[in-house]
Tab-separated table of C-alpha atoms and ligand atoms in Angstrom:
chain	number	residue	atom	x	y	z
V	6	UNK	CA	-2.614	12.982	0.729
V	7	UNK	CA	-3.080	11.850	-3.078
V	8	UNK	CA	-1.262	14.294	-5.185
V	9	UNK	CA	1.603	14.301	-8.302
V	10	UNK	CA	4.424	15.770	-9.362
V	11	UNK	CA	5.250	17.719	-12.746
V	12	UNK	CA	8.368	18.744	-13.753
V	13	UNK	CA	10.569	19.056	-16.425
V	14	UNK	CA	13.350	16.932	-16.778
V	15	UNK	CA	16.031	16.715	-13.964
V	16	UNK	CA	13.759	19.613	-12.037
V	17	UNK	CA	14.454	17.405	-8.112
V	18	UNK	CA	11.117	15.765	-8.663
V	19	UNK	CA	12.377	12.207	-7.610
V	20	UNK	CA	14.979	14.413	-4.932
V	21	UNK	CA	11.364	16.418	-3.379
V	22	UNK	CA	9.965	13.424	-3.609
V	23	UNK	CA	11.703	10.906	-1.076
V	24	UNK	CA	11.958	13.560	1.296
V	25	UNK	CA	7.990	13.767	0.783
V	26	UNK	CA	7.287	10.528	1.038
V	27	UNK	CA	9.020	10.240	4.491
V	28	UNK	CA	7.600	13.184	6.460
V	29	UNK	CA	3.682	12.634	5.021
V	30	UNK	CA	3.697	8.258	5.284
V	31	UNK	CA	3.000	8.753	1.222
V	32	UNK	CA	3.991	6.509	-1.510
V	33	UNK	CA	5.900	7.326	-2.912
V	34	UNK	CA	5.310	5.942	-6.931
V	35	UNK	CA	7.604	6.960	-9.740
V	36	UNK	CA	6.598	6.622	-13.340
V	37	UNK	CA	10.277	6.780	-14.541
V	38	UNK	CA	11.194	4.299	-12.047
V	39	UNK	CA	8.515	1.779	-12.487
V	40	UNK	CA	9.366	1.661	-15.961
V	41	UNK	CA	13.170	1.167	-15.742
V	42	UNK	CA	12.278	-1.704	-13.389
V	43	UNK	CA	10.589	-3.500	-15.839
V	44	UNK	CA	14.026	-3.080	-18.117
V	45	UNK	CA	15.932	-4.254	-15.713
V	46	UNK	CA	13.645	-6.877	-15.113
V	47	UNK	CA	13.802	-7.880	-18.883
V	48	UNK	CA	9.444	-8.107	-18.847
V	49	UNK	CA	8.028	-8.803	-22.569
V	50	UNK	CA	7.044	-4.640	-21.213
V	51	UNK	CA	10.962	-4.018	-19.941
V	52	UNK	CA	12.116	-4.884	-24.381
V	53	UNK	CA	9.300	-2.744	-25.979
V	54	UNK	CA	10.571	-0.080	-23.822
V	55	UNK	CA	13.942	0.208	-23.725
V	56	UNK	CA	14.913	1.575	-26.076
V	57	UNK	CA	11.899	4.528	-26.145
V	58	UNK	CA	13.797	5.428	-22.654
V	59	UNK	CA	16.891	5.192	-23.308
V	60	UNK	CA	16.159	7.539	-26.176
V	61	UNK	CA	14.241	10.238	-24.223
V	62	UNK	CA	10.419	9.844	-25.537
V	63	UNK	CA	7.386	8.747	-23.773
V	64	UNK	CA	6.145	5.279	-23.503
V	65	UNK	CA	2.972	4.865	-24.674
V	66	UNK	CA	0.103	5.504	-22.855
V	67	UNK	CA	-1.988	2.632	-21.885
V	68	UNK	CA	1.312	1.204	-20.488
V	69	UNK	CA	2.672	3.552	-17.790
V	70	UNK	CA	-1.345	3.978	-17.268
V	71	UNK	CA	-1.342	0.534	-16.708
V	72	UNK	CA	1.368	-0.027	-14.469
V	73	UNK	CA	0.547	3.168	-12.258
V	74	UNK	CA	-3.049	2.710	-11.729
V	75	UNK	CA	-1.847	-1.304	-10.489
V	76	UNK	CA	0.896	-0.092	-8.153
V	77	UNK	CA	-1.842	2.716	-6.713
V	78	UNK	CA	-4.351	0.684	-6.451
V	79	UNK	CA	-6.311	0.344	-2.462
V	80	UNK	CA	-4.386	2.514	-1.511
V	81	UNK	CA	-4.708	6.041	0.139
V	82	UNK	CA	-1.476	8.218	-0.028
V	83	UNK	CA	0.178	7.732	-2.614
V	84	UNK	CA	2.468	10.753	-4.237
V	85	UNK	CA	2.491	9.744	-8.315
V	86	UNK	CA	6.324	11.501	-9.863
V	87	UNK	CA	5.980	12.513	-13.449
V	88	UNK	CA	2.649	10.963	-14.139
V	89	UNK	CA	0.495	12.486	-16.033
V	90	UNK	CA	2.621	13.443	-18.963
V	91	UNK	CA	0.041	13.295	-21.247
V	92	UNK	CA	-2.980	14.875	-22.011
V	93	UNK	CA	-4.724	11.689	-22.341
V	94	UNK	CA	-2.858	10.211	-19.183
V	95	UNK	CA	-4.790	13.182	-17.114
V	96	UNK	CA	-8.015	12.066	-18.412
V	97	UNK	CA	-7.803	8.571	-18.123
V	98	UNK	CA	-7.053	9.012	-13.918
V	99	UNK	CA	-9.919	11.012	-13.324
V	100	UNK	CA	-11.125	8.443	-11.028
V	101	UNK	CA	-7.798	8.580	-8.947
V	102	UNK	CA	-9.158	12.406	-8.060
V	103	UNK	CA	-6.062	13.354	-7.383
V	104	UNK	CA	-6.072	16.209	-5.196
V	105	UNK	CA	-3.109	19.090	-5.782
V	106	UNK	CA	-0.500	19.043	-8.909
V	107	UNK	CA	3.409	20.080	-6.899
V	108	UNK	CA	4.488	21.565	-10.674
V	109	UNK	CA	8.208	22.555	-10.368
V	110	UNK	CA	9.133	25.871	-12.260
V	111	UNK	CA	13.102	25.635	-13.088
V	112	UNK	CA	15.124	26.631	-16.192
V	113	UNK	CA	16.962	24.846	-19.163
V	114	UNK	CA	20.534	26.037	-18.453
V	115	UNK	CA	19.533	25.011	-14.356
V	116	UNK	CA	18.778	20.985	-15.165
V	117	UNK	CA	21.214	21.129	-17.607
V	118	UNK	CA	23.377	21.505	-14.885
V	119	UNK	CA	21.986	19.216	-12.574
V	120	UNK	CA	21.453	16.059	-14.704
V	121	UNK	CA	25.260	16.601	-16.469
V	122	UNK	CA	25.851	16.065	-12.666
V	123	UNK	CA	23.277	13.411	-11.462
V	124	UNK	CA	24.181	10.095	-10.440
V	125	UNK	CA	21.639	7.131	-8.754
V	126	UNK	CA	22.543	4.041	-7.059
V	127	UNK	CA	22.007	0.930	-8.827
V	128	UNK	CA	19.197	0.093	-7.026
V	129	UNK	CA	17.759	2.926	-8.983
V	130	UNK	CA	16.085	4.819	-5.836
V	131	UNK	CA	18.509	7.212	-4.389
V	132	UNK	CA	20.157	10.025	-6.451
V	133	UNK	CA	23.022	11.694	-5.907
V	134	UNK	CA	24.535	15.465	-8.003
V	135	UNK	CA	28.479	15.442	-8.013
V	136	UNK	CA	28.415	19.046	-6.576
V	137	UNK	CA	24.429	20.122	-4.818
V	138	UNK	CA	24.199	17.127	-2.792
V	139	UNK	CA	27.206	14.398	-3.568
V	140	UNK	CA	27.727	11.297	-1.606
V	141	UNK	CA	29.572	10.924	1.636
V	142	UNK	CA	31.398	8.082	-0.028
V	143	UNK	CA	33.150	9.468	-3.625
V	144	UNK	CA	31.009	7.449	-5.381
V	145	UNK	CA	28.947	5.410	-3.038
V	146	UNK	CA	25.226	5.051	-2.176
V	147	UNK	CA	24.792	6.514	1.453
V	148	UNK	CA	21.619	4.375	2.050
V	149	UNK	CA	22.011	1.059	0.548
V	150	UNK	CA	26.219	1.492	-0.681
V	151	UNK	CA	25.709	0.245	-3.959
V	152	UNK	CA	27.835	1.905	-6.787
V	153	UNK	CA	26.573	5.422	-8.098
V	154	UNK	CA	25.667	5.198	-11.935
V	155	UNK	CA	24.669	7.560	-14.335
V	156	UNK	CA	21.394	7.283	-15.545
V	157	UNK	CA	21.682	5.733	-20.105
V	158	UNK	CA	18.863	8.497	-21.031
V	159	UNK	CA	21.298	11.473	-19.233
V	160	UNK	CA	23.654	11.544	-22.255
V	161	UNK	CA	23.102	15.296	-24.139
V	162	UNK	CA	20.983	13.854	-27.185
V	163	UNK	CA	18.582	12.164	-24.915
V	164	UNK	CA	18.638	15.285	-22.241
V	165	UNK	CA	17.247	17.278	-25.435
V	166	UNK	CA	14.974	14.930	-26.921
V	167	UNK	CA	12.859	14.735	-23.223
V	168	UNK	CA	12.670	19.023	-23.169
V	169	UNK	CA	10.903	18.640	-26.315
V	170	UNK	CA	8.749	15.988	-25.047
V	171	UNK	CA	7.749	17.765	-21.955
V	172	UNK	CA	8.136	20.679	-23.638
V	173	UNK	CA	5.525	19.339	-26.058
V	174	UNK	CA	3.795	16.112	-24.511
V	175	UNK	CA	3.242	17.486	-20.484
V	176	UNK	CA	2.873	21.857	-20.730
V	177	UNK	CA	-0.320	20.978	-21.584
V	178	UNK	CA	-0.749	19.514	-18.921
V	179	UNK	CA	-0.166	21.067	-16.568
V	180	UNK	CA	-2.307	24.145	-18.173
V	181	UNK	CA	-5.185	22.065	-17.878
V	182	UNK	CA	-4.399	21.148	-13.883
V	183	UNK	CA	-3.751	24.774	-13.953
V	184	UNK	CA	-7.199	26.235	-15.585
V	185	UNK	CA	-9.040	23.476	-12.941
V	186	UNK	CA	-7.214	25.033	-9.730
V	187	UNK	CA	-5.110	22.260	-8.677
V	188	UNK	CA	-2.516	23.399	-9.444
V	189	UNK	CA	0.865	24.284	-6.805
V	190	UNK	CA	3.855	25.860	-8.706
V	191	UNK	CA	7.154	26.166	-6.620
V	192	UNK	CA	9.765	27.634	-8.208
V	193	UNK	CA	12.721	24.951	-8.194
V	194	UNK	CA	15.382	26.813	-8.670
V	195	UNK	CA	16.943	27.134	-5.113
V	196	UNK	CA	18.593	24.592	-3.133
V	197	UNK	CA	17.770	21.614	-2.544
V	198	UNK	CA	16.756	22.360	1.207
V	199	UNK	CA	15.171	25.932	0.159
V	200	UNK	CA	12.515	24.367	-2.266
V	201	UNK	CA	10.862	21.177	0.150
V	202	UNK	CA	11.030	23.805	3.360
V	203	UNK	CA	9.245	25.706	0.074
V	204	UNK	CA	7.120	23.075	-0.610
V	205	UNK	CA	6.070	22.337	2.612
V	206	UNK	CA	5.195	25.870	3.978
V	207	UNK	CA	2.525	25.151	0.816
V	208	UNK	CA	1.240	21.723	2.115
V	209	UNK	CA	0.951	22.198	5.120
V	210	UNK	CA	-0.917	24.833	4.925
V	211	UNK	CA	-3.470	24.222	1.874
V	212	UNK	CA	-4.458	21.583	4.878
V	213	UNK	CA	-3.167	19.266	4.015
V	214	UNK	CA	-1.963	16.072	6.022
V	215	UNK	CA	-1.897	12.619	6.111
V	216	UNK	CA	-4.683	11.846	8.427
V	217	UNK	CA	-6.711	13.058	5.275
Q	18	AP5	P1	11.336	9.609	-15.462
Q	18	AP5	O1	12.410	9.006	-14.437
Q	18	AP5	O2	10.467	10.937	-13.806
Q	18	AP5	O3	11.868	11.735	-15.793
Q	18	AP5	P2	12.115	13.120	-16.016
Q	18	AP5	O4	11.243	13.835	-16.052
Q	18	AP5	O5	13.366	13.221	-16.609
Q	18	AP5	O6	13.319	13.894	-14.589
Q	18	AP5	P3	13.815	13.152	-13.815
Q	18	AP5	O7	14.168	11.548	-13.156
Q	18	AP5	O8	16.246	13.006	-14.846
Q	18	AP5	O9	14.647	14.470	-13.069
Q	18	AP5	P4	13.635	14.709	-11.534
Q	18	AP5	O10	12.977	15.978	-11.815
Q	18	AP5	O11	13.669	13.372	-10.492
Q	18	AP5	O12	15.556	15.162	-10.734
Q	18	AP5	P5	16.357	14.340	-9.960
Q	18	AP5	O13	15.277	14.874	-8.340
Q	18	AP5	O14	16.579	13.227	-10.229
Q	18	AP5	O15	11.228	9.204	-16.611
Q	18	AP5	C1	12.471	8.315	-17.162
Q	18	AP5	C2	11.063	8.379	-18.674
Q	18	AP5	O16	10.780	7.370	-18.246
Q	18	AP5	C3	10.793	9.246	-19.756
Q	18	AP5	O17	11.585	9.865	-20.516
Q	18	AP5	C4	9.991	8.464	-20.335
Q	18	AP5	O18	11.092	7.800	-21.684
Q	18	AP5	C5	9.400	7.991	-19.371
Q	18	AP5	N1	8.029	8.029	-18.348
Q	18	AP5	C6	8.504	8.675	-17.646
Q	18	AP5	N2	7.213	8.812	-17.263
Q	18	AP5	C7	6.220	8.543	-18.252
Q	18	AP5	C8	4.656	8.755	-17.950
Q	18	AP5	N3	3.887	8.838	-17.253
Q	18	AP5	N4	3.976	8.356	-19.444
Q	18	AP5	C9	5.091	8.299	-19.939
Q	18	AP5	N5	6.243	7.611	-20.324
Q	18	AP5	C10	6.854	8.255	-18.898
Q	18	AP5	O19	17.235	15.738	-9.722
Q	18	AP5	C11	18.281	15.377	-10.767
Q	18	AP5	C12	19.336	16.014	-10.423
Q	18	AP5	O20	19.459	17.531	-10.078
Q	18	AP5	C13	19.682	14.936	-9.371
Q	18	AP5	O21	21.676	15.139	-9.614
Q	18	AP5	C14	19.434	16.201	-8.575
Q	18	AP5	O22	20.588	15.439	-6.930
Q	18	AP5	C15	19.624	17.434	-8.023
Q	18	AP5	N6	18.825	18.571	-7.450
Q	18	AP5	C16	17.563	18.230	-7.076
Q	18	AP5	N7	17.327	18.762	-7.057
Q	18	AP5	C17	18.396	19.766	-6.722
Q	18	AP5	C18	17.905	22.078	-6.249
Q	18	AP5	N8	17.095	22.192	-5.602
Q	18	AP5	N9	19.473	21.836	-6.736
Q	18	AP5	C19	20.401	22.088	-7.101
Q	18	AP5	N10	20.850	19.745	-7.333
Q	18	AP5	C20	19.721	19.663	-8.043
Q	19	MG	MG1	12.949	11.490	-11.574
């Protein structure tokens, strides 16, 4: 299975991808996480993109495409989270032959609440929400015990910029996949459990399973 999951900032892409990864045995590749890992490691790319990611703009297409393509090489079953986000990226990965694009649709007001309460573990991998998905121990990751932090781009100014970029650059990508009849739109305004249940039904009913 080769799928991509798109949606506005805070729509729940990472939250559902973690679950899909386990259930459908997919490699979960978040473009945002790949980029943040470069920043954390202070690589040449990391130093170049740090200010761009922190203010909420998209990093240059060729950098993101290069990082994602290197990771999917030789892989059969994967889930791309937050990629492709521009028409250029979508066109440059036609050779991946993505089977389905999942689009998480949710209102701006709802995602602002989600982002304001989001906490991420120090490893950058596990997401929580102070109200909706709280950790068992306050301030600690349930899975690896590391501290829970706020993402640098989860500040009001960067959140607004991420929305602006989503509307301008990524909405056309959603329309592009809709026209190609590979888009599955999911109402992501419900609880995490309800959103995931909808996705499960959708993927199973479309005849997708990990053996494909
Ligand atoms: P990225 O990391 O992808 O950020 P994003 O798109 O803004 O999305 P988020 O990760 O903030 O949200 P999410 O949809 O994963 O939601 P989550 O599950 O965490 O990208 C960051 C940056 O990297 C970009 O701004 C750009 O600079 C760069 N970048 C990335 N991809 C790029 C590309 N392709 N090209 C160029 N640049 C790129 O959930 C959010 C919160 O809500 C959590 O607290 C969670 O616990 C909670 N929650 C989740 N689901 C629910 C629910 N159903 N109900 C209540 N709460 C929920
Ligand atoms: Mg995410």
